[in-house]
Amino acid sequence: MTTEDFPSASQATLTIDLDNIIDNYKSCIKLGRGVDCAAMIKADAYGMGIAQVAPALFHGAGCTTFFVANLQEAIELRPLVPEANIYVLNGLFPGHLEYFSRHNIRPVLNDLEQIRLWASVTPENRPACAIHFDTGINRLGLTPEETAQFITDDSLREKLHISLIMSHLSCSDDPENPMNTQQLRDFKTITGYFPGIPASLANSGGILLGPDYHFDLLRPGLLLFGGNPAALPLPETIKPVFQITGQILQIRTLTPGQAVGYGATWIADKPCHIATINIGYADGYLQKFNNCGWVYAKATKLPVVGRVSMDMITVDVTDIEINAGDDIELFGEHITLEMAAEVSTLSQYEILTGVGARYQRIYKMKN
Ligand SMILES: *Cc1c(COP(=O)(O)O)cnc(C)c1O
């Protein structure tokens, strides 16, 4: 069954603009003054659909390097971009070796054990690999002790084809945080031991920290999808990439004192019109938006009132002329990821990756 089998406007829609993702990728390269740029497309391309996003970036933007979190994502990605470099961030585990070999996938090696395991594979069955050095996030990567050991272990290093050395910033969303300069300094020291091997430090926030952080390969995720990684104005060249549009199911008129939704948490203090919209927490519009979210219709921002239900939200439409069946923007040009994150205290990453499966998905790309 295809979506054409259903009447239009029976479902809320999620429209994803692949051209804007391509443009955001190109903007990252401009911000990096021409530095090579990968695409971080773990978690189904941040919820936007890896099957559409990866080929668009490969064919439309010339992106040839992709990172995913786990091996399953990589194996699913391989046929979508047969020529691309694919890295798996989560590392290498016994039993996975033949899958990396067979699908020509590159592991990001996160400790000495993984490095030795990879070195044990016969060279003809062994794609290149990345080495991840932990410079302070204490999550993945070689510890400082392991780093020191690896740097001096020439025989181990010589066995491998290392295509990338990398580290990951823990506080790139906060330009003033001293962690940034400390991690930069430590990563620079490490790169000194690997002359000629490309190095990578900057996620989206790191790209905005400036050229010192760019090295040889940028690793944006959030910027590709129109999010703002830092508490600074977003570069104007970064565009929103998705729009969520719901429809009004019913409108009712309330008198002062009447309550809206589960728990009766919102009470009218004057006569008002409340519209019920066909999107709820099952679609990823979480209860963090209870009584604080904003939607947009008829050139007006409208407040979410009451609790978010599984399949519905309720919105105060008293100030506008609007009818059942009319469209309401939950995200898009007027309600940005950044605004929604701020009112809900959700992160932009959580809002993106939480986008539900029930929407009718529309992918836009001019050809
Ligand atoms: C997810 C991830 C990125 C991308 O981060 P953004 O903040 O979305 O740009 C970069 N590097 C690593 C190691 C990651 O896990």
PDB file of N, CA, C and O in Angstrom, residues 67-132:
ATOM      1  N   PHE A  67      28.760   8.574   8.804  1.00  0.00           N
ATOM      2  CA  PHE A  67      28.918   7.886  10.084  1.00  0.00           C
ATOM      3  C   PHE A  67      27.543   7.468  10.596  1.00  0.00           C
ATOM      4  O   PHE A  67      26.599   8.259  10.587  1.00  0.00           O
ATOM      5  N   VAL A  68      27.473   6.213  11.075  1.00  0.00           N
ATOM      6  CA  VAL A  68      26.275   5.752  11.772  1.00  0.00           C
ATOM      7  C   VAL A  68      26.724   5.212  13.127  1.00  0.00           C
ATOM      8  O   VAL A  68      27.920   5.079  13.393  1.00  0.00           O
ATOM      9  N   ALA A  69      25.752   4.895  13.980  1.00  0.00           N
ATOM     10  CA  ALA A  69      26.116   4.443  15.320  1.00  0.00           C
ATOM     11  C   ALA A  69      26.491   2.969  15.322  1.00  0.00           C
ATOM     12  O   ALA A  69      27.521   2.592  15.883  1.00  0.00           O
ATOM     13  N   ASN A  70      25.660   2.140  14.705  1.00  0.00           N
ATOM     14  CA  ASN A  70      25.928   0.703  14.853  1.00  0.00           C
ATOM     15  C   ASN A  70      26.008  -0.019  13.515  1.00  0.00           C
ATOM     16  O   ASN A  70      25.724   0.543  12.455  1.00  0.00           O
ATOM     17  N   LEU A  71      26.410  -1.285  13.609  1.00  0.00           N
ATOM     18  CA  LEU A  71      26.664  -2.075  12.413  1.00  0.00           C
ATOM     19  C   LEU A  71      25.399  -2.309  11.597  1.00  0.00           C
ATOM     20  O   LEU A  71      25.428  -2.321  10.376  1.00  0.00           O
ATOM     21  N   GLN A  72      24.288  -2.503  12.274  1.00  0.00           N
ATOM     22  CA  GLN A  72      23.034  -2.712  11.539  1.00  0.00           C
ATOM     23  C   GLN A  72      22.713  -1.498  10.667  1.00  0.00           C
ATOM     24  O   GLN A  72      22.347  -1.633   9.489  1.00  0.00           O
ATOM     25  N   GLU A  73      22.851  -0.303  11.241  1.00  0.00           N
ATOM     26  CA  GLU A  73      22.600   0.905  10.445  1.00  0.00           C
ATOM     27  C   GLU A  73      23.535   0.952   9.236  1.00  0.00           C
ATOM     28  O   GLU A  73      23.136   1.354   8.143  1.00  0.00           O
ATOM     29  N   ALA A  74      24.794   0.534   9.457  1.00  0.00           N
ATOM     30  CA  ALA A  74      25.780   0.578   8.373  1.00  0.00           C
ATOM     31  C   ALA A  74      25.429  -0.405   7.269  1.00  0.00           C
ATOM     32  O   ALA A  74      25.536  -0.087   6.077  1.00  0.00           O
ATOM     33  N   ILE A  75      25.002  -1.607   7.644  1.00  0.00           N
ATOM     34  CA  ILE A  75      24.668  -2.631   6.645  1.00  0.00           C
ATOM     35  C   ILE A  75      23.447  -2.181   5.842  1.00  0.00           C
ATOM     36  O   ILE A  75      23.377  -2.380   4.628  1.00  0.00           O
ATOM     37  N   GLU A  76      22.506  -1.534   6.514  1.00  0.00           N
ATOM     38  CA  GLU A  76      21.339  -1.015   5.797  1.00  0.00           C
ATOM     39  C   GLU A  76      21.696   0.166   4.893  1.00  0.00           C
ATOM     40  O   GLU A  76      21.092   0.373   3.841  1.00  0.00           O
ATOM     41  N   LEU A  77      22.693   0.920   5.314  1.00  0.00           N
ATOM     42  CA  LEU A  77      23.112   2.086   4.522  1.00  0.00           C
ATOM     43  C   LEU A  77      23.899   1.677   3.271  1.00  0.00           C
ATOM     44  O   LEU A  77      23.802   2.347   2.235  1.00  0.00           O
ATOM     45  N   ARG A  78      24.645   0.582   3.377  1.00  0.00           N
ATOM     46  CA  ARG A  78      25.589   0.231   2.302  1.00  0.00           C
ATOM     47  C   ARG A  78      24.977   0.239   0.900  1.00  0.00           C
ATOM     48  O   ARG A  78      25.480   0.912  -0.005  1.00  0.00           O
ATOM     49  N   PRO A  79      23.845  -0.463   0.665  1.00  0.00           N
ATOM     50  CA  PRO A  79      23.309  -0.462  -0.707  1.00  0.00           C
ATOM     51  C   PRO A  79      22.772   0.901  -1.156  1.00  0.00           C
ATOM     52  O   PRO A  79      22.625   1.145  -2.353  1.00  0.00           O
ATOM     53  N   LEU A  80      22.501   1.799  -0.218  1.00  0.00           N
ATOM     54  CA  LEU A  80      21.977   3.126  -0.581  1.00  0.00           C
ATOM     55  C   LEU A  80      23.074   4.017  -1.149  1.00  0.00           C
ATOM     56  O   LEU A  80      22.801   4.905  -1.955  1.00  0.00           O
ATOM     57  N   VAL A  81      24.295   3.819  -0.670  1.00  0.00           N
ATOM     58  CA  VAL A  81      25.438   4.618  -1.133  1.00  0.00           C
ATOM     59  C   VAL A  81      26.634   3.675  -1.334  1.00  0.00           C
ATOM     60  O   VAL A  81      27.596   3.685  -0.568  1.00  0.00           O
ATOM     61  N   PRO A  82      26.565   2.856  -2.426  1.00  0.00           N
ATOM     62  CA  PRO A  82      27.559   1.787  -2.597  1.00  0.00           C
ATOM     63  C   PRO A  82      29.011   2.268  -2.638  1.00  0.00           C
ATOM     64  O   PRO A  82      29.908   1.528  -2.264  1.00  0.00           O
ATOM     65  N   GLU A  83      29.221   3.503  -3.096  1.00  0.00           N
ATOM     66  CA  GLU A  83      30.597   3.989  -3.270  1.00  0.00           C
ATOM     67  C   GLU A  83      31.136   4.726  -2.054  1.00  0.00           C
ATOM     68  O   GLU A  83      32.302   5.116  -2.031  1.00  0.00           O
ATOM     69  N   ALA A  84      30.299   4.984  -1.053  1.00  0.00           N
ATOM     70  CA  ALA A  84      30.703   5.895   0.028  1.00  0.00           C
ATOM     71  C   ALA A  84      31.535   5.193   1.100  1.00  0.00           C
ATOM     72  O   ALA A  84      31.522   3.964   1.235  1.00  0.00           O
ATOM     73  N   ASN A  85      32.274   5.990   1.867  1.00  0.00           N
ATOM     74  CA  ASN A  85      32.920   5.493   3.084  1.00  0.00           C
ATOM     75  C   ASN A  85      31.887   5.508   4.202  1.00  0.00           C
ATOM     76  O   ASN A  85      31.253   6.528   4.443  1.00  0.00           O
ATOM     77  N   ILE A  86      31.745   4.369   4.862  1.00  0.00           N
ATOM     78  CA  ILE A  86      30.792   4.283   5.971  1.00  0.00           C
ATOM     79  C   ILE A  86      31.550   3.879   7.232  1.00  0.00           C
ATOM     80  O   ILE A  86      32.261   2.869   7.237  1.00  0.00           O
ATOM     81  N   TYR A  87      31.413   4.683   8.272  1.00  0.00           N
ATOM     82  CA  TYR A  87      32.047   4.384   9.558  1.00  0.00           C
ATOM     83  C   TYR A  87      30.981   4.032  10.604  1.00  0.00           C
ATOM     84  O   TYR A  87      29.911   4.647  10.642  1.00  0.00           O
ATOM     85  N   VAL A  88      31.334   3.086  11.482  1.00  0.00           N
ATOM     86  CA  VAL A  88      30.480   2.714  12.609  1.00  0.00           C
ATOM     87  C   VAL A  88      31.097   3.243  13.903  1.00  0.00           C
ATOM     88  O   VAL A  88      32.190   2.822  14.296  1.00  0.00           O
ATOM     89  N   LEU A  89      30.398   4.153  14.541  1.00  0.00           N
ATOM     90  CA  LEU A  89      30.953   4.829  15.727  1.00  0.00           C
ATOM     91  C   LEU A  89      31.064   3.918  16.954  1.00  0.00           C
ATOM     92  O   LEU A  89      31.954   4.094  17.781  1.00  0.00           O
ATOM     93  N   ASN A  90      30.139   2.968  17.076  1.00  0.00           N
ATOM     94  CA  ASN A  90      30.086   2.207  18.328  1.00  0.00           C
ATOM     95  C   ASN A  90      31.237   1.232  18.528  1.00  0.00           C
ATOM     96  O   ASN A  90      31.372   0.655  19.616  1.00  0.00           O
ATOM     97  N   GLY A  91      32.035   1.009  17.483  1.00  0.00           N
ATOM     98  CA  GLY A  91      33.215   0.175  17.661  1.00  0.00           C
ATOM     99  C   GLY A  91      33.066  -1.216  17.090  1.00  0.00           C
ATOM    100  O   GLY A  91      32.142  -1.519  16.340  1.00  0.00           O
ATOM    101  N   LEU A  92      34.030  -2.073  17.455  1.00  0.00           N
ATOM    102  CA  LEU A  92      34.170  -3.398  16.860  1.00  0.00           C
ATOM    103  C   LEU A  92      34.047  -4.454  17.948  1.00  0.00           C
ATOM    104  O   LEU A  92      34.674  -4.332  19.006  1.00  0.00           O
ATOM    105  N   PHE A  93      33.273  -5.480  17.669  1.00  0.00           N
ATOM    106  CA  PHE A  93      33.090  -6.542  18.663  1.00  0.00           C
ATOM    107  C   PHE A  93      33.308  -7.898  18.013  1.00  0.00           C
ATOM    108  O   PHE A  93      33.088  -8.054  16.806  1.00  0.00           O
ATOM    109  N   PRO A  94      33.771  -8.876  18.811  1.00  0.00           N
ATOM    110  CA  PRO A  94      33.986 -10.212  18.248  1.00  0.00           C
ATOM    111  C   PRO A  94      32.682 -10.702  17.617  1.00  0.00           C
ATOM    112  O   PRO A  94      31.605 -10.446  18.147  1.00  0.00           O
ATOM    113  N   GLY A  95      32.784 -11.348  16.485  1.00  0.00           N
ATOM    114  CA  GLY A  95      31.575 -11.792  15.793  1.00  0.00           C
ATOM    115  C   GLY A  95      31.116 -10.801  14.739  1.00  0.00           C
ATOM    116  O   GLY A  95      30.283 -11.122  13.896  1.00  0.00           O
ATOM    117  N   HIS A  96      31.637  -9.564  14.784  1.00  0.00           N
ATOM    118  CA  HIS A  96      31.244  -8.556  13.790  1.00  0.00           C
ATOM    119  C   HIS A  96      32.208  -8.471  12.612  1.00  0.00           C
ATOM    120  O   HIS A  96      31.911  -7.841  11.610  1.00  0.00           O
ATOM    121  N   LEU A  97      33.387  -9.085  12.781  1.00  0.00           N
ATOM    122  CA  LEU A  97      34.469  -8.844  11.825  1.00  0.00           C
ATOM    123  C   LEU A  97      34.048  -9.089  10.383  1.00  0.00           C
ATOM    124  O   LEU A  97      34.254  -8.252   9.514  1.00  0.00           O
ATOM    125  N   GLU A  98      33.437 -10.268  10.147  1.00  0.00           N
ATOM    126  CA  GLU A  98      33.134 -10.620   8.751  1.00  0.00           C
ATOM    127  C   GLU A  98      32.103  -9.677   8.135  1.00  0.00           C
ATOM    128  O   GLU A  98      32.082  -9.474   6.930  1.00  0.00           O
ATOM    129  N   TYR A  99      31.262  -9.049   8.977  1.00  0.00           N
ATOM    130  CA  TYR A  99      30.272  -8.115   8.433  1.00  0.00           C
ATOM    131  C   TYR A  99      30.949  -6.828   7.954  1.00  0.00           C
ATOM    132  O   TYR A  99      30.599  -6.284   6.916  1.00  0.00           O
ATOM    133  N   PHE A 100      31.912  -6.357   8.744  1.00  0.00           N
ATOM    134  CA  PHE A 100      32.669  -5.180   8.302  1.00  0.00           C
ATOM    135  C   PHE A 100      33.376  -5.476   6.982  1.00  0.00           C
ATOM    136  O   PHE A 100      33.386  -4.649   6.070  1.00  0.00           O
ATOM    137  N   SER A 101      33.961  -6.674   6.903  1.00  0.00           N
ATOM    138  CA  SER A 101      34.685  -7.043   5.684  1.00  0.00           C
ATOM    139  C   SER A 101      33.738  -7.145   4.501  1.00  0.00           C
ATOM    140  O   SER A 101      33.952  -6.522   3.461  1.00  0.00           O
ATOM    141  N   ARG A 102      32.683  -7.912   4.674  1.00  0.00           N
ATOM    142  CA  ARG A 102      31.800  -8.235   3.559  1.00  0.00           C
ATOM    143  C   ARG A 102      31.129  -6.991   2.980  1.00  0.00           C
ATOM    144  O   ARG A 102      30.936  -6.878   1.770  1.00  0.00           O
ATOM    145  N   HIS A 103      30.769  -6.038   3.860  1.00  0.00           N
ATOM    146  CA  HIS A 103      30.044  -4.854   3.389  1.00  0.00           C
ATOM    147  C   HIS A 103      30.957  -3.641   3.213  1.00  0.00           C
ATOM    148  O   HIS A 103      30.486  -2.541   2.971  1.00  0.00           O
ATOM    149  N   ASN A 104      32.255  -3.882   3.335  1.00  0.00           N
ATOM    150  CA  ASN A 104      33.227  -2.787   3.190  1.00  0.00           C
ATOM    151  C   ASN A 104      32.875  -1.601   4.090  1.00  0.00           C
ATOM    152  O   ASN A 104      32.697  -0.470   3.637  1.00  0.00           O
ATOM    153  N   ILE A 105      32.755  -1.884   5.371  1.00  0.00           N
ATOM    154  CA  ILE A 105      32.413  -0.869   6.364  1.00  0.00           C
ATOM    155  C   ILE A 105      33.619  -0.656   7.273  1.00  0.00           C
ATOM    156  O   ILE A 105      34.322  -1.612   7.624  1.00  0.00           O
ATOM    157  N   ARG A 106      33.851   0.586   7.637  1.00  0.00           N
ATOM    158  CA  ARG A 106      35.016   0.939   8.447  1.00  0.00           C
ATOM    159  C   ARG A 106      34.638   1.066   9.926  1.00  0.00           C
ATOM    160  O   ARG A 106      33.765   1.873  10.257  1.00  0.00           O
ATOM    161  N   PRO A 107      35.289   0.331  10.790  1.00  0.00           N
ATOM    162  CA  PRO A 107      34.999   0.502  12.211  1.00  0.00           C
ATOM    163  C   PRO A 107      35.723   1.725  12.776  1.00  0.00           C
ATOM    164  O   PRO A 107      36.817   2.067  12.326  1.00  0.00           O
ATOM    165  N   VAL A 108      35.084   2.389  13.723  1.00  0.00           N
ATOM    166  CA  VAL A 108      35.784   3.371  14.547  1.00  0.00           C
ATOM    167  C   VAL A 108      36.234   2.602  15.792  1.00  0.00           C
ATOM    168  O   VAL A 108      35.405   2.132  16.569  1.00  0.00           O
ATOM    169  N   LEU A 109      37.539   2.434  15.940  1.00  0.00           N
ATOM    170  CA  LEU A 109      38.082   1.590  17.010  1.00  0.00           C
ATOM    171  C   LEU A 109      38.239   2.428  18.273  1.00  0.00           C
ATOM    172  O   LEU A 109      38.823   3.512  18.249  1.00  0.00           O
ATOM    173  N   ASN A 110      37.686   1.918  19.365  1.00  0.00           N
ATOM    174  CA  ASN A 110      37.554   2.725  20.583  1.00  0.00           C
ATOM    175  C   ASN A 110      38.430   2.278  21.747  1.00  0.00           C
ATOM    176  O   ASN A 110      38.425   2.930  22.798  1.00  0.00           O
ATOM    177  N   ASP A 111      39.121   1.159  21.594  1.00  0.00           N
ATOM    178  CA  ASP A 111      40.099   0.785  22.632  1.00  0.00           C
ATOM    179  C   ASP A 111      41.156  -0.138  22.031  1.00  0.00           C
ATOM    180  O   ASP A 111      41.049  -0.551  20.872  1.00  0.00           O
ATOM    181  N   LEU A 112      42.176  -0.456  22.824  1.00  0.00           N
ATOM    182  CA  LEU A 112      43.289  -1.256  22.299  1.00  0.00           C
ATOM    183  C   LEU A 112      42.848  -2.660  21.924  1.00  0.00           C
ATOM    184  O   LEU A 112      43.351  -3.244  20.959  1.00  0.00           O
ATOM    185  N   GLU A 113      41.889  -3.186  22.678  1.00  0.00           N
ATOM    186  CA  GLU A 113      41.393  -4.528  22.366  1.00  0.00           C
ATOM    187  C   GLU A 113      40.761  -4.564  20.972  1.00  0.00           C
ATOM    188  O   GLU A 113      40.996  -5.481  20.200  1.00  0.00           O
ATOM    189  N   GLN A 114      39.957  -3.527  20.673  1.00  0.00           N
ATOM    190  CA  GLN A 114      39.331  -3.453  19.345  1.00  0.00           C
ATOM    191  C   GLN A 114      40.395  -3.280  18.261  1.00  0.00           C
ATOM    192  O   GLN A 114      40.291  -3.851  17.170  1.00  0.00           O
ATOM    193  N   ILE A 115      41.421  -2.509  18.579  1.00  0.00           N
ATOM    194  CA  ILE A 115      42.498  -2.293  17.601  1.00  0.00           C
ATOM    195  C   ILE A 115      43.213  -3.619  17.317  1.00  0.00           C
ATOM    196  O   ILE A 115      43.457  -3.976  16.157  1.00  0.00           O
ATOM    197  N   ARG A 116      43.513  -4.372  18.376  1.00  0.00           N
ATOM    198  CA  ARG A 116      44.201  -5.663  18.186  1.00  0.00           C
ATOM    199  C   ARG A 116      43.315  -6.643  17.428  1.00  0.00           C
ATOM    200  O   ARG A 116      43.787  -7.389  16.574  1.00  0.00           O
ATOM    201  N   LEU A 117      42.027  -6.621  17.736  1.00  0.00           N
ATOM    202  CA  LEU A 117      41.076  -7.497  17.044  1.00  0.00           C
ATOM    203  C   LEU A 117      41.067  -7.193  15.545  1.00  0.00           C
ATOM    204  O   LEU A 117      41.128  -8.095  14.706  1.00  0.00           O
ATOM    205  N   TRP A 118      41.036  -5.909  15.220  1.00  0.00           N
ATOM    206  CA  TRP A 118      41.007  -5.510  13.800  1.00  0.00           C
ATOM    207  C   TRP A 118      42.324  -5.857  13.112  1.00  0.00           C
ATOM    208  O   TRP A 118      42.342  -6.299  11.965  1.00  0.00           O
ATOM    209  N   ALA A 119      43.425  -5.699  13.858  1.00  0.00           N
ATOM    210  CA  ALA A 119      44.748  -6.007  13.299  1.00  0.00           C
ATOM    211  C   ALA A 119      44.893  -7.504  13.033  1.00  0.00           C
ATOM    212  O   ALA A 119      45.733  -7.917  12.233  1.00  0.00           O
ATOM    213  N   SER A 120      44.054  -8.328  13.668  1.00  0.00           N
ATOM    214  CA  SER A 120      44.167  -9.781  13.501  1.00  0.00           C
ATOM    215  C   SER A 120      43.499 -10.262  12.208  1.00  0.00           C
ATOM    216  O   SER A 120      43.676 -11.394  11.797  1.00  0.00           O
ATOM    217  N   VAL A 121      42.708  -9.397  11.576  1.00  0.00           N
ATOM    218  CA  VAL A 121      42.035  -9.780  10.330  1.00  0.00           C
ATOM    219  C   VAL A 121      43.050  -9.722   9.190  1.00  0.00           C
ATOM    220  O   VAL A 121      43.892  -8.821   9.151  1.00  0.00           O
ATOM    221  N   THR A 122      42.970 -10.682   8.255  1.00  0.00           N
ATOM    222  CA  THR A 122      43.909 -10.638   7.129  1.00  0.00           C
ATOM    223  C   THR A 122      43.700  -9.352   6.327  1.00  0.00           C
ATOM    224  O   THR A 122      42.556  -8.941   6.086  1.00  0.00           O
ATOM    225  N   PRO A 123      44.788  -8.697   5.925  1.00  0.00           N
ATOM    226  CA  PRO A 123      44.698  -7.360   5.313  1.00  0.00           C
ATOM    227  C   PRO A 123      43.750  -7.281   4.127  1.00  0.00           C
ATOM    228  O   PRO A 123      43.054  -6.277   3.969  1.00  0.00           O
ATOM    229  N   GLU A 124      43.678  -8.327   3.313  1.00  0.00           N
ATOM    230  CA  GLU A 124      42.795  -8.192   2.129  1.00  0.00           C
ATOM    231  C   GLU A 124      41.320  -8.158   2.517  1.00  0.00           C
ATOM    232  O   GLU A 124      40.495  -7.671   1.748  1.00  0.00           O
ATOM    233  N   ASN A 125      40.978  -8.630   3.711  1.00  0.00           N
ATOM    234  CA  ASN A 125      39.576  -8.588   4.171  1.00  0.00           C
ATOM    235  C   ASN A 125      39.318  -7.442   5.134  1.00  0.00           C
ATOM    236  O   ASN A 125      38.330  -7.455   5.852  1.00  0.00           O
ATOM    237  N   ARG A 126      40.207  -6.498   5.139  1.00  0.00           N
ATOM    238  CA  ARG A 126      40.117  -5.500   6.213  1.00  0.00           C
ATOM    239  C   ARG A 126      40.040  -4.098   5.640  1.00  0.00           C
ATOM    240  O   ARG A 126      41.059  -3.538   5.207  1.00  0.00           O
ATOM    241  N   PRO A 127      38.858  -3.493   5.634  1.00  0.00           N
ATOM    242  CA  PRO A 127      38.763  -2.094   5.211  1.00  0.00           C
ATOM    243  C   PRO A 127      39.598  -1.187   6.126  1.00  0.00           C
ATOM    244  O   PRO A 127      40.078  -1.633   7.177  1.00  0.00           O
ATOM    245  N   ALA A 128      39.734   0.050   5.721  1.00  0.00           N
ATOM    246  CA  ALA A 128      40.417   1.030   6.573  1.00  0.00           C
ATOM    247  C   ALA A 128      39.629   1.208   7.876  1.00  0.00           C
ATOM    248  O   ALA A 128      38.487   0.751   7.988  1.00  0.00           O
ATOM    249  N   CYS A 129      40.260   1.869   8.838  1.00  0.00           N
ATOM    250  CA  CYS A 129      39.582   2.076  10.127  1.00  0.00           C
ATOM    251  C   CYS A 129      39.869   3.484  10.638  1.00  0.00           C
ATOM    252  O   CYS A 129      40.810   4.139  10.201  1.00  0.00           O
ATOM    253  N   ALA A 130      39.024   3.923  11.561  1.00  0.00           N
ATOM    254  CA  ALA A 130      39.293   5.171  12.285  1.00  0.00           C
ATOM    255  C   ALA A 130      39.677   4.809  13.711  1.00  0.00           C
ATOM    256  O   ALA A 130      39.239   3.779  14.239  1.00  0.00           O
ATOM    257  N   ILE A 131      40.494   5.654  14.318  1.00  0.00           N
ATOM    258  CA  ILE A 131      40.814   5.489  15.737  1.00  0.00           C
ATOM    259  C   ILE A 131      40.231   6.691  16.477  1.00  0.00           C
ATOM    260  O   ILE A 131      40.457   7.841  16.090  1.00  0.00           O
ATOM    261  N   HIS A 132      39.464   6.397  17.514  1.00  0.00           N
ATOM    262  CA  HIS A 132      38.824   7.452  18.302  1.00  0.00           C
ATOM    263  C   HIS A 132      39.594   7.613  19.619  1.00  0.00           C
ATOM    264  O   HIS A 132      39.721   6.659  20.384  1.00  0.00           O
TER     265      HIS A 132
END
